[in-house]
PDB file of C-alpha atoms in Angstrom:
ATOM      1  CA  MET A   1       0.000   0.000   0.000  1.00 57.00           C
ATOM      2  CA  LYS A   2       1.540   3.295  -1.073  1.00 74.00           C
ATOM      3  CA  HIS A   3      -0.316   5.345   1.561  1.00 86.00           C
ATOM      4  CA  ARG A   4       1.221   4.743   4.976  1.00 88.00           C
ATOM      5  CA  TYR A   5      -0.834   7.326   6.883  1.00 93.00           C
ATOM      6  CA  ILE A   6      -4.446   7.820   5.765  1.00 96.00           C
ATOM      7  CA  VAL A   7      -6.864  10.249   7.384  1.00 97.00           C
ATOM      8  CA  VAL A   8     -10.648  10.365   7.023  1.00 97.00           C
ATOM      9  CA  GLU A   9     -11.991  13.816   7.869  1.00 96.00           C
ATOM     10  CA  GLY A  10     -15.219  15.772   7.795  1.00 94.00           C
ATOM     11  CA  PRO A  11     -17.817  17.458  10.010  1.00 92.00           C
ATOM     12  CA  ILE A  12     -19.703  15.828  12.881  1.00 89.00           C
ATOM     13  CA  GLY A  13     -22.018  13.131  11.525  1.00 87.00           C
ATOM     14  CA  CYS A  14     -20.309  12.604   8.155  1.00 91.00           C
ATOM     15  CA  GLY A  15     -19.371   8.993   8.950  1.00 91.00           C
ATOM     16  CA  LYS A  16     -15.591   9.393   9.228  1.00 93.00           C
ATOM     17  CA  THR A  17     -15.106   7.024  12.166  1.00 93.00           C
ATOM     18  CA  SER A  18     -17.132   4.217  10.581  1.00 93.00           C
ATOM     19  CA  LEU A  19     -15.213   4.597   7.327  1.00 96.00           C
ATOM     20  CA  ALA A  20     -11.861   4.706   9.136  1.00 97.00           C
ATOM     21  CA  HIS A  21     -12.736   1.384  10.791  1.00 96.00           C
ATOM     22  CA  LYS A  22     -13.674  -0.087   7.409  1.00 96.00           C
ATOM     23  CA  ILE A  23     -10.484   1.049   5.668  1.00 96.00           C
ATOM     24  CA  ALA A  24      -8.278  -0.108   8.532  1.00 96.00           C
ATOM     25  CA  HIS A  25      -9.860  -3.553   8.462  1.00 95.00           C
ATOM     26  CA  HIS A  26      -9.460  -3.759   4.682  1.00 95.00           C
ATOM     27  CA  LEU A  27      -5.767  -2.800   4.831  1.00 94.00           C
ATOM     28  CA  ASP A  28      -4.978  -4.661   8.058  1.00 93.00           C
ATOM     29  CA  ALA A  29      -3.847  -1.251   9.302  1.00 93.00           C
ATOM     30  CA  SER A  30      -3.451   0.280  12.731  1.00 92.00           C
ATOM     31  CA  LEU A  31      -6.389   2.462  13.750  1.00 94.00           C
ATOM     32  CA  LEU A  32      -5.948   5.857  15.402  1.00 95.00           C
ATOM     33  CA  LEU A  33      -9.248   7.302  16.615  1.00 95.00           C
ATOM     34  CA  GLU A  34     -10.147  10.601  18.169  1.00 91.00           C
ATOM     35  CA  ASP A  35     -10.869  10.075  21.868  1.00 91.00           C
ATOM     36  CA  THR A  36     -13.659  12.566  22.486  1.00 88.00           C
ATOM     37  CA  ALA A  37     -15.024  10.651  25.482  1.00 88.00           C
ATOM     38  CA  SER A  38     -11.943  11.397  27.575  1.00 93.00           C
ATOM     39  CA  ASN A  39     -12.342  15.179  27.279  1.00 93.00           C
ATOM     40  CA  PRO A  40     -13.746  16.194  30.693  1.00 94.00           C
ATOM     41  CA  PHE A  41     -14.995  19.537  29.361  1.00 93.00           C
ATOM     42  CA  LEU A  42     -16.961  18.319  26.342  1.00 89.00           C
ATOM     43  CA  ARG A  43     -20.318  17.676  28.015  1.00 87.00           C
ATOM     44  CA  GLN A  44     -20.278  21.140  29.600  1.00 90.00           C
ATOM     45  CA  PHE A  45     -19.193  22.614  26.265  1.00 90.00           C
ATOM     46  CA  TYR A  46     -22.301  21.342  24.471  1.00 85.00           C
ATOM     47  CA  GLN A  47     -24.426  22.793  27.273  1.00 86.00           C
ATOM     48  CA  ASP A  48     -22.679  26.196  27.356  1.00 89.00           C
ATOM     49  CA  MET A  49     -20.251  26.606  24.456  1.00 88.00           C
ATOM     50  CA  ARG A  50     -19.122  30.124  25.249  1.00 89.00           C
ATOM     51  CA  ARG A  51     -18.162  29.342  28.831  1.00 92.00           C
ATOM     52  CA  HIS A  52     -16.315  26.072  28.236  1.00 93.00           C
ATOM     53  CA  ALA A  53     -14.841  26.600  24.757  1.00 94.00           C
ATOM     54  CA  LEU A  54     -11.227  27.360  25.723  1.00 96.00           C
ATOM     55  CA  PRO A  55     -10.534  24.419  28.086  1.00 96.00           C
ATOM     56  CA  THR A  56     -12.352  22.072  25.700  1.00 95.00           C
ATOM     57  CA  GLN A  57     -10.268  23.228  22.752  1.00 95.00           C
ATOM     58  CA  LEU A  58      -6.933  23.161  24.555  1.00 96.00           C
ATOM     59  CA  PHE A  59      -7.581  19.660  25.888  1.00 96.00           C
ATOM     60  CA  PHE A  60      -8.326  18.430  22.363  1.00 95.00           C
ATOM     61  CA  LEU A  61      -5.267  20.203  20.946  1.00 95.00           C
ATOM     62  CA  PHE A  62      -2.791  18.597  23.335  1.00 95.00           C
ATOM     63  CA  GLN A  63      -4.536  15.220  23.076  1.00 94.00           C
ATOM     64  CA  ARG A  64      -4.361  15.260  19.264  1.00 94.00           C
ATOM     65  CA  VAL A  65      -0.725  16.347  19.230  1.00 93.00           C
ATOM     66  CA  GLU A  66       0.162  13.474  21.549  1.00 92.00           C
ATOM     67  CA  GLN A  67      -1.825  10.924  19.521  1.00 91.00           C
ATOM     68  CA  ILE A  68      -0.569  11.929  16.078  1.00 91.00           C
ATOM     69  CA  GLY A  69       2.933  12.690  17.329  1.00 85.00           C
ATOM     70  CA  SER A  70       3.234   9.060  18.420  1.00 82.00           C
ATOM     71  CA  LEU A  71       3.343   8.097  14.727  1.00 84.00           C
ATOM     72  CA  ARG A  72       6.882   9.461  14.585  1.00 76.00           C
ATOM     73  CA  GLN A  73       8.009   6.615  16.849  1.00 66.00           C
ATOM     74  CA  PRO A  74       9.287   3.770  14.607  1.00 53.00           C
ATOM     75  CA  GLU A  75       7.834   1.024  16.790  1.00 53.00           C
ATOM     76  CA  LEU A  76       4.344   2.559  16.419  1.00 51.00           C
ATOM     77  CA  PHE A  77       4.655   3.638  12.793  1.00 50.00           C
ATOM     78  CA  GLY A  78       6.263   0.520  11.433  1.00 56.00           C
ATOM     79  CA  ALA A  79       5.207  -2.278   9.118  1.00 67.00           C
ATOM     80  CA  LYS A  80       1.478  -1.540   9.116  1.00 84.00           C
ATOM     81  CA  PRO A  81      -0.129   1.569   7.640  1.00 90.00           C
ATOM     82  CA  THR A  82      -2.173   3.784   9.956  1.00 93.00           C
ATOM     83  CA  VAL A  83      -5.746   4.982   9.388  1.00 96.00           C
ATOM     84  CA  SER A  84      -7.124   7.827  11.490  1.00 96.00           C
ATOM     85  CA  ASP A  85     -10.444   9.666  11.799  1.00 95.00           C
ATOM     86  CA  PHE A  86      -8.915  13.072  12.564  1.00 95.00           C
ATOM     87  CA  THR A  87      -6.146  15.474  11.638  1.00 92.00           C
ATOM     88  CA  LEU A  88      -4.557  18.172  13.732  1.00 92.00           C
ATOM     89  CA  ALA A  89      -5.744  20.635  11.073  1.00 87.00           C
ATOM     90  CA  LYS A  90      -9.337  20.238  12.269  1.00 87.00           C
ATOM     91  CA  ASP A  91      -8.463  21.752  15.621  1.00 92.00           C
ATOM     92  CA  PRO A  92      -8.200  25.437  14.594  1.00 93.00           C
ATOM     93  CA  LEU A  93     -11.406  25.104  12.552  1.00 91.00           C
ATOM     94  CA  PHE A  94     -13.363  24.414  15.726  1.00 91.00           C
ATOM     95  CA  ALA A  95     -11.333  26.928  17.735  1.00 94.00           C
ATOM     96  CA  ARG A  96     -12.159  29.763  15.342  1.00 94.00           C
ATOM     97  CA  LEU A  97     -15.878  28.974  15.690  1.00 91.00           C
ATOM     98  CA  THR A  98     -15.983  28.807  19.480  1.00 92.00           C
ATOM     99  CA  LEU A  99     -13.291  31.093  20.922  1.00 96.00           C
ATOM    100  CA  ASN A 100     -13.397  34.852  21.247  1.00 96.00           C
ATOM    101  CA  ASP A 101     -10.636  36.907  19.643  1.00 96.00           C
ATOM    102  CA  ALA A 102      -8.354  37.060  22.693  1.00 97.00           C
ATOM    103  CA  GLU A 103      -8.734  33.336  23.364  1.00 97.00           C
ATOM    104  CA  TYR A 104      -8.093  32.505  19.727  1.00 96.00           C
ATOM    105  CA  GLN A 105      -4.890  34.557  19.688  1.00 97.00           C
ATOM    106  CA  LEU A 106      -3.634  32.579  22.698  1.00 97.00           C
ATOM    107  CA  TYR A 107      -4.754  29.303  21.130  1.00 97.00           C
ATOM    108  CA  SER A 108      -3.037  30.160  17.813  1.00 96.00           C
ATOM    109  CA  ARG A 109       0.299  30.797  19.514  1.00 97.00           C
ATOM    110  CA  ILE A 110       0.122  27.392  21.180  1.00 97.00           C
ATOM    111  CA  TYR A 111      -1.022  25.681  17.957  1.00 96.00           C
ATOM    112  CA  ASP A 112       1.811  27.182  15.897  1.00 95.00           C
ATOM    113  CA  HIS A 113       4.277  25.942  18.500  1.00 94.00           C
ATOM    114  CA  VAL A 114       3.064  22.328  18.558  1.00 92.00           C
ATOM    115  CA  LYS A 115       2.093  21.816  14.893  1.00 90.00           C
ATOM    116  CA  PRO A 116       5.623  20.899  13.672  1.00 88.00           C
ATOM    117  CA  GLN A 117       5.563  17.902  16.029  1.00 85.00           C
ATOM    118  CA  VAL A 118       3.033  15.946  13.962  1.00 89.00           C
ATOM    119  CA  PRO A 119       3.506  14.137  10.610  1.00 90.00           C
ATOM    120  CA  VAL A 120       1.530  15.029   7.475  1.00 90.00           C
ATOM    121  CA  PRO A 121      -0.888  12.391   6.079  1.00 93.00           C
ATOM    122  CA  ASP A 122      -0.085  10.585   2.834  1.00 92.00           C
ATOM    123  CA  LEU A 123      -3.771  10.757   1.863  1.00 95.00           C
ATOM    124  CA  VAL A 124      -6.744  12.681   3.233  1.00 96.00           C
ATOM    125  CA  ILE A 125     -10.306  11.553   2.487  1.00 97.00           C
ATOM    126  CA  TYR A 126     -12.667  14.464   3.094  1.00 96.00           C
ATOM    127  CA  LEU A 127     -16.293  13.385   3.557  1.00 95.00           C
ATOM    128  CA  GLN A 128     -18.889  15.970   2.612  1.00 94.00           C
ATOM    129  CA  ALA A 129     -22.598  15.685   3.429  1.00 91.00           C
ATOM    130  CA  SER A 130     -25.639  17.934   3.409  1.00 91.00           C
ATOM    131  CA  ILE A 131     -26.811  19.486   6.664  1.00 91.00           C
ATOM    132  CA  ASP A 132     -29.926  17.293   6.621  1.00 91.00           C
ATOM    133  CA  THR A 133     -27.726  14.198   6.319  1.00 89.00           C
ATOM    134  CA  LEU A 134     -25.461  15.338   9.155  1.00 89.00           C
ATOM    135  CA  ILE A 135     -28.407  16.070  11.440  1.00 87.00           C
ATOM    136  CA  GLY A 136     -30.001  12.729  10.631  1.00 84.00           C
ATOM    137  CA  ARG A 137     -26.815  10.807  11.391  1.00 84.00           C
ATOM    138  CA  VAL A 138     -26.168  12.675  14.646  1.00 83.00           C
ATOM    139  CA  ASN A 139     -29.739  12.016  15.790  1.00 82.00           C
ATOM    140  CA  LYS A 140     -29.550   8.371  14.740  1.00 80.00           C
ATOM    141  CA  ARG A 141     -26.523   7.595  16.879  1.00 76.00           C
ATOM    142  CA  GLY A 142     -28.213   9.291  19.833  1.00 67.00           C
ATOM    143  CA  LEU A 143     -25.207  10.248  21.942  1.00 68.00           C
ATOM    144  CA  ALA A 144     -26.319  12.133  25.035  1.00 67.00           C
ATOM    145  CA  MET A 145     -23.493  14.662  24.904  1.00 65.00           C
ATOM    146  CA  GLU A 146     -24.403  15.560  21.295  1.00 68.00           C
ATOM    147  CA  SER A 147     -28.043  16.301  22.087  1.00 65.00           C
ATOM    148  CA  GLY A 148     -27.244  19.999  22.435  1.00 67.00           C
ATOM    149  CA  ILE A 149     -25.696  20.353  18.979  1.00 76.00           C
ATOM    150  CA  SER A 150     -27.760  22.796  16.955  1.00 80.00           C
ATOM    151  CA  GLU A 151     -28.353  22.875  13.217  1.00 85.00           C
ATOM    152  CA  ASP A 152     -26.626  26.265  13.104  1.00 89.00           C
ATOM    153  CA  TYR A 153     -23.492  24.863  14.783  1.00 86.00           C
ATOM    154  CA  LEU A 154     -23.377  21.911  12.369  1.00 88.00           C
ATOM    155  CA  ARG A 155     -23.779  24.277   9.446  1.00 92.00           C
ATOM    156  CA  ARG A 156     -20.932  26.492  10.630  1.00 92.00           C
ATOM    157  CA  ILE A 157     -18.677  23.463  11.120  1.00 91.00           C
ATOM    158  CA  SER A 158     -19.528  22.152   7.656  1.00 92.00           C
ATOM    159  CA  ASP A 159     -18.818  25.553   6.105  1.00 94.00           C
ATOM    160  CA  ALA A 160     -15.491  25.775   7.966  1.00 92.00           C
ATOM    161  CA  TYR A 161     -14.419  22.400   6.577  1.00 93.00           C
ATOM    162  CA  SER A 162     -15.404  23.455   3.050  1.00 93.00           C
ATOM    163  CA  ARG A 163     -13.355  26.645   3.282  1.00 92.00           C
ATOM    164  CA  TYR A 164     -10.350  24.825   4.714  1.00 91.00           C
ATOM    165  CA  PHE A 165     -10.230  22.046   2.136  1.00 92.00           C
ATOM    166  CA  TYR A 166     -10.851  24.474  -0.735  1.00 90.00           C
ATOM    167  CA  ASP A 167      -7.191  25.534  -0.437  1.00 88.00           C
ATOM    168  CA  TYR A 168      -5.738  22.357   1.083  1.00 90.00           C
ATOM    169  CA  ASP A 169      -2.498  21.209  -0.562  1.00 89.00           C
ATOM    170  CA  GLU A 170      -0.467  19.463   2.159  1.00 90.00           C
ATOM    171  CA  SER A 171      -1.444  15.939   1.014  1.00 91.00           C
ATOM    172  CA  PRO A 172      -3.265  14.199  -1.826  1.00 94.00           C
ATOM    173  CA  LEU A 173      -6.957  14.896  -1.190  1.00 95.00           C
ATOM    174  CA  LEU A 174      -9.956  12.763  -2.139  1.00 96.00           C
ATOM    175  CA  ILE A 175     -13.186  14.731  -1.708  1.00 95.00           C
ATOM    176  CA  VAL A 176     -16.181  12.418  -1.283  1.00 95.00           C
ATOM    177  CA  ASN A 177     -19.850  13.399  -1.355  1.00 92.00           C
ATOM    178  CA  SER A 178     -21.209  10.847   1.099  1.00 90.00           C
ATOM    179  CA  ASP A 179     -24.934  11.703   0.888  1.00 90.00           C
ATOM    180  CA  ARG A 180     -25.683   8.754  -1.426  1.00 88.00           C
ATOM    181  CA  LEU A 181     -22.816   6.491  -0.393  1.00 90.00           C
ATOM    182  CA  ASN A 182     -22.942   3.887   2.369  1.00 89.00           C
ATOM    183  CA  PHE A 183     -19.447   2.507   2.770  1.00 92.00           C
ATOM    184  CA  VAL A 184     -20.296   0.349   5.764  1.00 87.00           C
ATOM    185  CA  ASP A 185     -23.342  -1.521   4.450  1.00 89.00           C
ATOM    186  CA  VAL A 186     -22.894  -1.464   0.657  1.00 92.00           C
ATOM    187  CA  PRO A 187     -19.762  -3.368  -0.449  1.00 93.00           C
ATOM    188  CA  GLU A 188     -19.942  -1.901  -3.968  1.00 94.00           C
ATOM    189  CA  HIS A 189     -19.629   1.633  -2.593  1.00 94.00           C
ATOM    190  CA  PHE A 190     -16.610   0.710  -0.484  1.00 95.00           C
ATOM    191  CA  ASP A 191     -14.935  -1.113  -3.383  1.00 95.00           C
ATOM    192  CA  LEU A 192     -15.325   1.967  -5.574  1.00 94.00           C
ATOM    193  CA  LEU A 193     -13.749   4.111  -2.884  1.00 94.00           C
ATOM    194  CA  VAL A 194     -10.769   1.760  -2.546  1.00 94.00           C
ATOM    195  CA  GLU A 195     -10.258   1.942  -6.315  1.00 93.00           C
ATOM    196  CA  ARG A 196     -10.178   5.731  -6.142  1.00 93.00           C
ATOM    197  CA  MET A 197      -7.782   5.646  -3.186  1.00 93.00           C
ATOM    198  CA  ASN A 198      -5.377   3.384  -5.058  1.00 90.00           C
ATOM    199  CA  ALA A 199      -5.562   5.464  -8.231  1.00 90.00           C
ATOM    200  CA  ILE A 200      -4.948   8.904  -6.759  1.00 90.00           C
ATOM    201  CA  ARG A 201      -1.458  10.215  -7.472  1.00 81.00           C
ATOM    202  CA  GLY A 202      -1.533  13.688  -5.997  1.00 81.00           C
ATOM    203  CA  GLY A 203      -3.432  16.938  -5.921  1.00 89.00           C
ATOM    204  CA  ARG A 204      -7.168  16.533  -5.432  1.00 91.00           C
ATOM    205  CA  GLU A 205      -9.849  14.308  -6.870  1.00 93.00           C
ATOM    206  CA  PHE A 206     -13.620  14.094  -6.421  1.00 93.00           C
ATOM    207  CA  PHE A 207     -15.792  11.040  -5.822  1.00 90.00           C
ATOM    208  CA  ASN A 208     -19.545  11.420  -6.161  1.00 84.00           C
ATOM    209  CA  ARG A 209     -22.374   9.014  -6.910  1.00 74.00           C
ATOM    210  CA  ALA A 210     -25.500  10.410  -8.560  1.00 61.00           C
TER     211      ALA A 210
END
């Protein structure tokens, strides 16, 4: 496999974790998942975003740096490829949405200091989905801590991802419209995705199913 470090990214509810599991199983790869449950501030954040935004964001930043930074260790980033459901690049997207200007300036100084510690993915799969699809998937999984997520917040997150990946050039990028694709339950859809992953050489490509 030419891609040693593959990341699946996208807004809340796009299906990135399920797809990361599927790809990792297919490639017999190591799986690196975002550990949202261990963030002690997250539940309070969804109840009062303004009050708890800074500690929530800083906890995630240091957690993600530690997780991704571990890939630089040869014994952890060895024979098997690694598939992850997050990048460090997602962190400032959420920070810009939730922090005030003074907090964001502090956050940005810390982010710029720690960013060089993490490796760049060999391939990023960016999952897009409509707001209705995102809302439906969030409601379907029924996580208590996500019950306070509003449609407006999901829309702002989705827009932030779109703006970020519009100019993204750090890695080969496969942009996938996932509204009509079910990679977990429809083998044909997953097989088509694997074909596109294997064929991509650089730059950006688009994968959509009418």
